[in-house]
PDB file of C-alpha atoms in Angstrom:
ATOM      1  CA  MET A   8      69.753 108.721 260.114  1.00 44.00           C
ATOM      2  CA  THR A   9      70.396 109.613 263.734  1.00 47.00           C
ATOM      3  CA  ILE A  10      70.395 106.988 266.435  1.00 51.00           C
ATOM      4  CA  GLY A  11      67.245 106.934 268.526  1.00 49.00           C
ATOM      5  CA  THR A  12      64.798 108.078 265.856  1.00 52.00           C
ATOM      6  CA  ASP A  13      62.386 105.611 264.343  1.00 56.00           C
ATOM      7  CA  ILE A  14      61.096 107.765 261.466  1.00 58.00           C
ATOM      8  CA  LEU A  15      62.929 107.606 258.151  1.00 53.00           C
ATOM      9  CA  ARG A  16      63.027 110.537 255.777  1.00 60.00           C
ATOM     10  CA  PRO A  17      61.904 109.743 252.200  1.00 59.00           C
ATOM     11  CA  ASP A  18      65.460 110.050 250.879  1.00 61.00           C
ATOM     12  CA  GLN A  19      66.659 107.374 253.358  1.00 62.00           C
ATOM     13  CA  ILE A  20      64.279 104.651 252.155  1.00 65.00           C
ATOM     14  CA  LEU A  21      65.912 102.312 249.650  1.00 66.00           C
ATOM     15  CA  THR A  22      64.109 101.208 246.534  1.00 69.00           C
ATOM     16  CA  PRO A  23      64.155  97.542 245.465  1.00 70.00           C
ATOM     17  CA  ASP A  24      66.513  98.454 242.597  1.00 72.00           C
ATOM     18  CA  GLN A  25      69.030  99.951 245.035  1.00 68.00           C
ATOM     19  CA  VAL A  26      68.882  96.859 247.248  1.00 67.00           C
ATOM     20  CA  ALA A  27      69.365  94.590 244.193  1.00 68.00           C
ATOM     21  CA  ARG A  28      72.499  96.565 243.209  1.00 70.00           C
ATOM     22  CA  GLY A  29      73.952  95.983 246.689  1.00 64.00           C
ATOM     23  CA  MET A  30      73.352  99.435 248.125  1.00 61.00           C
ATOM     24  CA  THR A  31      72.639  99.244 251.840  1.00 60.00           C
ATOM     25  CA  GLY A  32      72.448 102.921 252.683  1.00 56.00           C
ATOM     26  CA  ASP A  33      72.903 103.679 256.359  1.00 59.00           C
ATOM     27  CA  ALA A  34      71.409 100.360 257.427  1.00 59.00           C
ATOM     28  CA  GLY A  35      74.766  98.682 257.925  1.00 59.00           C
ATOM     29  CA  VAL A  36      75.358  94.970 258.359  1.00 61.00           C
ATOM     30  CA  VAL A  37      74.244  92.802 261.240  1.00 65.00           C
ATOM     31  CA  THR A  38      76.297  89.748 262.095  1.00 69.00           C
ATOM     32  CA  THR A  39      75.588  87.272 264.840  1.00 74.00           C
ATOM     33  CA  THR A  40      75.586  83.571 265.543  1.00 81.00           C
ATOM     34  CA  VAL A  41      72.615  81.237 265.266  1.00 83.00           C
ATOM     35  CA  GLU A  42      72.914  80.554 268.990  1.00 83.00           C
ATOM     36  CA  LYS A  43      72.603  84.240 269.901  1.00 83.00           C
ATOM     37  CA  ALA A  44      69.682  84.741 267.527  1.00 84.00           C
ATOM     38  CA  VAL A  45      67.813  81.707 268.873  1.00 84.00           C
ATOM     39  CA  ASN A  46      68.458  82.686 272.498  1.00 83.00           C
ATOM     40  CA  TRP A  47      67.325  86.241 271.779  1.00 84.00           C
ATOM     41  CA  ALA A  48      64.100  84.870 270.296  1.00 83.00           C
ATOM     42  CA  ARG A  49      63.628  82.443 273.205  1.00 83.00           C
ATOM     43  CA  SER A  50      64.163  85.093 275.852  1.00 82.00           C
ATOM     44  CA  ASN A  51      61.789  87.562 274.204  1.00 82.00           C
ATOM     45  CA  ALA A  52      58.948  85.097 273.693  1.00 82.00           C
ATOM     46  CA  VAL A  53      58.609  83.358 277.052  1.00 84.00           C
ATOM     47  CA  TRP A  54      55.034  82.332 277.818  1.00 86.00           C
ATOM     48  CA  PRO A  55      54.417  81.765 281.526  1.00 87.00           C
ATOM     49  CA  ALA A  56      52.043  79.195 282.972  1.00 86.00           C
ATOM     50  CA  LEU A  57      49.626  80.101 285.727  1.00 78.00           C
ATOM     51  CA  PHE A  58      50.391  78.697 289.146  1.00 82.00           C
ATOM     52  CA  GLY A  59      49.313  81.205 291.771  1.00 83.00           C
ATOM     53  CA  LEU A  60      48.818  79.673 295.193  1.00 84.00           C
ATOM     54  CA  ALA A  61      48.520  82.514 297.719  1.00 84.00           C
ATOM     55  CA  CYS A  62      48.977  86.248 298.192  1.00 83.00           C
ATOM     56  CA  CYS A  63      51.961  86.333 295.822  1.00 81.00           C
ATOM     57  CA  ALA A  64      49.559  85.457 293.018  1.00 83.00           C
ATOM     58  CA  ILE A  65      47.872  88.861 293.417  1.00 84.00           C
ATOM     59  CA  GLU A  66      51.222  90.561 292.814  1.00 84.00           C
ATOM     60  CA  MET A  67      51.837  88.264 289.826  1.00 82.00           C
ATOM     61  CA  MET A  68      48.472  89.340 288.376  1.00 81.00           C
ATOM     62  CA  HIS A  69      49.359  92.986 289.010  1.00 83.00           C
ATOM     63  CA  THR A  70      52.564  92.471 287.031  1.00 83.00           C
ATOM     64  CA  GLN A  71      50.498  91.378 284.027  1.00 81.00           C
ATOM     65  CA  ALA A  72      48.167  94.397 284.332  1.00 80.00           C
ATOM     66  CA  SER A  73      48.481  97.670 282.458  1.00 77.00           C
ATOM     67  CA  ARG A  74      50.756  99.551 284.870  1.00 81.00           C
ATOM     68  CA  GLN A  75      53.592  97.001 284.771  1.00 79.00           C
ATOM     69  CA  ASP A  76      52.669  95.315 281.452  1.00 80.00           C
ATOM     70  CA  LEU A  77      54.638  92.111 280.962  1.00 80.00           C
ATOM     71  CA  SER A  78      53.815  92.364 277.260  1.00 79.00           C
ATOM     72  CA  ARG A  79      56.914  94.547 276.968  1.00 81.00           C
ATOM     73  CA  PHE A  80      58.957  91.411 277.625  1.00 80.00           C
ATOM     74  CA  GLY A  81      57.142  89.100 275.196  1.00 77.00           C
ATOM     75  CA  MET A  82      54.775  87.652 277.791  1.00 79.00           C
ATOM     76  CA  GLU A  83      51.515  88.557 276.131  1.00 75.00           C
ATOM     77  CA  VAL A  84      49.269  86.259 278.113  1.00 78.00           C
ATOM     78  CA  MET A  85      49.506  83.843 281.019  1.00 80.00           C
ATOM     79  CA  ARG A  86      48.810  80.359 279.723  1.00 79.00           C
ATOM     80  CA  ALA A  87      46.514  77.968 281.554  1.00 80.00           C
ATOM     81  CA  SER A  88      47.790  74.980 279.589  1.00 83.00           C
ATOM     82  CA  PRO A  89      51.274  73.644 280.377  1.00 84.00           C
ATOM     83  CA  ARG A  90      51.708  72.509 276.772  1.00 85.00           C
ATOM     84  CA  GLN A  91      51.519  76.128 275.584  1.00 84.00           C
ATOM     85  CA  SER A  92      53.986  77.551 278.081  1.00 88.00           C
ATOM     86  CA  ASP A  93      57.710  77.354 278.602  1.00 87.00           C
ATOM     87  CA  MET A  94      58.008  79.020 282.003  1.00 89.00           C
ATOM     88  CA  ILE A  95      56.144  78.565 285.250  1.00 90.00           C
ATOM     89  CA  ILE A  96      55.969  81.165 288.000  1.00 89.00           C
ATOM     90  CA  VAL A  97      55.277  79.449 291.318  1.00 89.00           C
ATOM     91  CA  ALA A  98      53.720  82.221 293.396  1.00 88.00           C
ATOM     92  CA  GLY A  99      52.937  81.404 297.015  1.00 86.00           C
ATOM     93  CA  ARG A 100      53.201  78.572 299.503  1.00 87.00           C
ATOM     94  CA  LEU A 101      53.165  75.053 298.110  1.00 88.00           C
ATOM     95  CA  SER A 102      51.329  72.446 300.159  1.00 88.00           C
ATOM     96  CA  ARG A 103      52.280  68.771 300.128  1.00 89.00           C
ATOM     97  CA  LYS A 104      48.936  68.023 298.432  1.00 91.00           C
ATOM     98  CA  MET A 105      49.756  70.398 295.552  1.00 90.00           C
ATOM     99  CA  ALA A 106      53.321  69.120 295.062  1.00 91.00           C
ATOM    100  CA  PRO A 107      52.341  66.239 292.724  1.00 92.00           C
ATOM    101  CA  VAL A 108      50.166  68.643 290.718  1.00 91.00           C
ATOM    102  CA  ILE A 109      52.974  71.113 290.093  1.00 91.00           C
ATOM    103  CA  ARG A 110      55.306  68.236 289.224  1.00 92.00           C
ATOM    104  CA  ARG A 111      52.804  66.943 286.659  1.00 92.00           C
ATOM    105  CA  ILE A 112      52.385  70.434 285.166  1.00 90.00           C
ATOM    106  CA  TYR A 113      56.168  70.836 284.993  1.00 91.00           C
ATOM    107  CA  ASP A 114      56.562  67.443 283.301  1.00 91.00           C
ATOM    108  CA  GLN A 115      53.906  68.345 280.695  1.00 90.00           C
ATOM    109  CA  MET A 116      55.696  71.552 279.677  1.00 89.00           C
ATOM    110  CA  PRO A 117      57.801  71.322 276.501  1.00 87.00           C
ATOM    111  CA  GLU A 118      61.570  71.732 276.649  1.00 84.00           C
ATOM    112  CA  PRO A 119      63.272  74.111 277.141  1.00 86.00           C
ATOM    113  CA  LYS A 120      61.390  75.206 280.252  1.00 88.00           C
ATOM    114  CA  TRP A 121      62.182  77.534 283.120  1.00 89.00           C
ATOM    115  CA  VAL A 122      60.887  78.087 286.653  1.00 91.00           C
ATOM    116  CA  ILE A 123      60.657  81.239 288.753  1.00 91.00           C
ATOM    117  CA  SER A 124      60.010  80.829 292.469  1.00 91.00           C
ATOM    118  CA  MET A 125      58.138  83.949 293.588  1.00 90.00           C
ATOM    119  CA  GLY A 126      58.019  84.915 297.248  1.00 88.00           C
ATOM    120  CA  ASP A 127      59.487  83.614 300.473  1.00 86.00           C
ATOM    121  CA  CYS A 128      56.882  80.857 300.854  1.00 83.00           C
ATOM    122  CA  ALA A 129      57.664  79.353 297.444  1.00 86.00           C
ATOM    123  CA  SER A 130      61.409  79.780 297.889  1.00 85.00           C
ATOM    124  CA  CYS A 131      61.922  78.468 301.430  1.00 84.00           C
ATOM    125  CA  GLY A 132      58.569  77.951 303.128  1.00 81.00           C
ATOM    126  CA  GLY A 133      58.457  81.480 304.538  1.00 79.00           C
ATOM    127  CA  VAL A 134      57.069  81.817 308.047  1.00 80.00           C
ATOM    128  CA  PHE A 135      55.184  78.539 307.668  1.00 80.00           C
ATOM    129  CA  ASN A 136      57.526  75.883 309.045  1.00 82.00           C
ATOM    130  CA  ASN A 137      55.190  72.915 309.407  1.00 85.00           C
ATOM    131  CA  TYR A 138      54.579  69.457 308.021  1.00 86.00           C
ATOM    132  CA  ALA A 139      51.844  70.500 305.556  1.00 86.00           C
ATOM    133  CA  LEU A 140      53.969  72.825 303.410  1.00 87.00           C
ATOM    134  CA  VAL A 141      56.923  72.161 301.139  1.00 88.00           C
ATOM    135  CA  GLN A 142      59.934  74.115 302.401  1.00 89.00           C
ATOM    136  CA  GLY A 143      60.883  75.422 298.988  1.00 87.00           C
ATOM    137  CA  VAL A 144      59.545  74.493 295.582  1.00 91.00           C
ATOM    138  CA  ASP A 145      63.057  73.377 294.587  1.00 89.00           C
ATOM    139  CA  GLU A 146      62.351  70.148 296.496  1.00 89.00           C
ATOM    140  CA  ILE A 147      59.842  69.290 293.754  1.00 90.00           C
ATOM    141  CA  ILE A 148      61.067  70.976 290.543  1.00 90.00           C
ATOM    142  CA  PRO A 149      64.347  72.707 289.579  1.00 91.00           C
ATOM    143  CA  VAL A 150      64.210  76.492 290.012  1.00 92.00           C
ATOM    144  CA  ASP A 151      66.070  78.939 287.767  1.00 91.00           C
ATOM    145  CA  VAL A 152      65.358  82.277 289.489  1.00 92.00           C
ATOM    146  CA  TYR A 153      64.272  83.098 293.035  1.00 92.00           C
ATOM    147  CA  VAL A 154      62.310  86.317 293.646  1.00 91.00           C
ATOM    148  CA  PRO A 155      62.494  87.328 297.332  1.00 89.00           C
ATOM    149  CA  GLY A 156      59.840  89.192 299.278  1.00 87.00           C
ATOM    150  CA  CYS A 157      56.659  88.635 301.241  1.00 86.00           C
ATOM    151  CA  PRO A 158      54.899  89.275 298.931  1.00 84.00           C
ATOM    152  CA  PRO A 159      57.364  90.568 296.353  1.00 87.00           C
ATOM    153  CA  ARG A 160      56.394  93.733 294.518  1.00 89.00           C
ATOM    154  CA  PRO A 161      55.657  93.515 290.787  1.00 86.00           C
ATOM    155  CA  GLU A 162      58.949  95.296 290.134  1.00 88.00           C
ATOM    156  CA  ALA A 163      60.778  92.456 291.902  1.00 89.00           C
ATOM    157  CA  LEU A 164      59.074  89.895 289.661  1.00 89.00           C
ATOM    158  CA  ILE A 165      60.026  91.923 286.600  1.00 88.00           C
ATOM    159  CA  GLN A 166      63.626  91.988 287.856  1.00 90.00           C
ATOM    160  CA  GLY A 167      63.490  88.198 288.234  1.00 90.00           C
ATOM    161  CA  ILE A 168      62.121  87.855 284.709  1.00 89.00           C
ATOM    162  CA  LEU A 169      64.945  90.035 283.374  1.00 89.00           C
ATOM    163  CA  LYS A 170      67.462  87.831 285.235  1.00 91.00           C
ATOM    164  CA  LEU A 171      65.851  84.822 283.576  1.00 89.00           C
ATOM    165  CA  HIS A 172      66.200  86.549 280.193  1.00 87.00           C
ATOM    166  CA  GLU A 173      69.928  87.006 280.877  1.00 89.00           C
ATOM    167  CA  LYS A 174      70.210  83.339 281.822  1.00 88.00           C
ATOM    168  CA  ILE A 175      68.386  82.225 278.663  1.00 86.00           C
ATOM    169  CA  GLN A 176      70.561  84.417 276.445  1.00 85.00           C
ATOM    170  CA  ALA A 177      73.719  82.924 277.979  1.00 86.00           C
ATOM    171  CA  GLU A 178      72.645  79.290 277.396  1.00 81.00           C
ATOM    172  CA  LYS A 179      74.010  77.037 274.712  1.00 80.00           C
ATOM    173  CA  LEU A 180      71.506  75.894 272.093  1.00 76.00           C
ATOM    174  CA  ASP A 181      71.126  72.534 273.800  1.00 74.00           C
ATOM    175  CA  GLY A 182      72.103  73.761 277.281  1.00 64.00           C
ATOM    176  CA  TRP A 183      68.629  72.982 278.565  1.00 61.00           C
ATOM    177  CA  ARG A 184      69.430  69.283 278.136  1.00 62.00           C
ATOM    178  CA  ASP A 185      71.846  69.541 281.061  1.00 65.00           C
ATOM    179  CA  ARG A 186      68.968  70.578 283.318  1.00 63.00           C
ATOM    180  CA  ALA A 187      66.469  68.007 282.080  1.00 54.00           C
ATOM    181  CA  PRO A 188      66.068  64.898 284.234  1.00 56.00           C
ATOM    182  CA  GLN A 189      67.514  61.820 282.613  1.00 50.00           C
ATOM    183  CA  ASP A 190      65.151  58.973 281.841  1.00 47.00           C
ATOM    184  CA  ASP A 191      66.376  55.763 283.475  1.00 44.00           C
ATOM    185  CA  ARG A 192      64.073  53.528 281.405  1.00 41.00           C
ATOM    186  CA  ALA A 193      66.205  53.738 278.248  1.00 42.00           C
TER     187      ALA A 193
END
């Protein structure tokens, strides 16, 4: 079988008897660690939560559409429920009134969870330097990846998602516990 072809010839397909006798054909052997396998599965099945606040949200929606197609990266659908998602993309400027809402959504998400800050307004307040807007979503929730731009193109968001995939694949199995806020009530 040549590398890069997905179609097997009939003589390359193993019968159950051949597999039972220990014949592996050209399939070879795959070895890995549990940590790498789990992180691979985590990074390829990230379900983002909706949190579009301004013009960056239009670009986030475009990224989910057919031309860019986030389904290639395991993000089949944007979730409206925080309990069904493990990543939140904060797209746009965050007002002080919305800060408690995003904190509550973040707290309701199951661990491990990740955050992408999309656009200049979400990352640092952008051109809006006033009392009504949060100067960076990292004042409210921890951010894993920042996507620059005003508004960032869908390709930039995809690049940020791929950076997040790299970060997830490099984590320890319980590495997310280091990022989780500690409960002082215990």
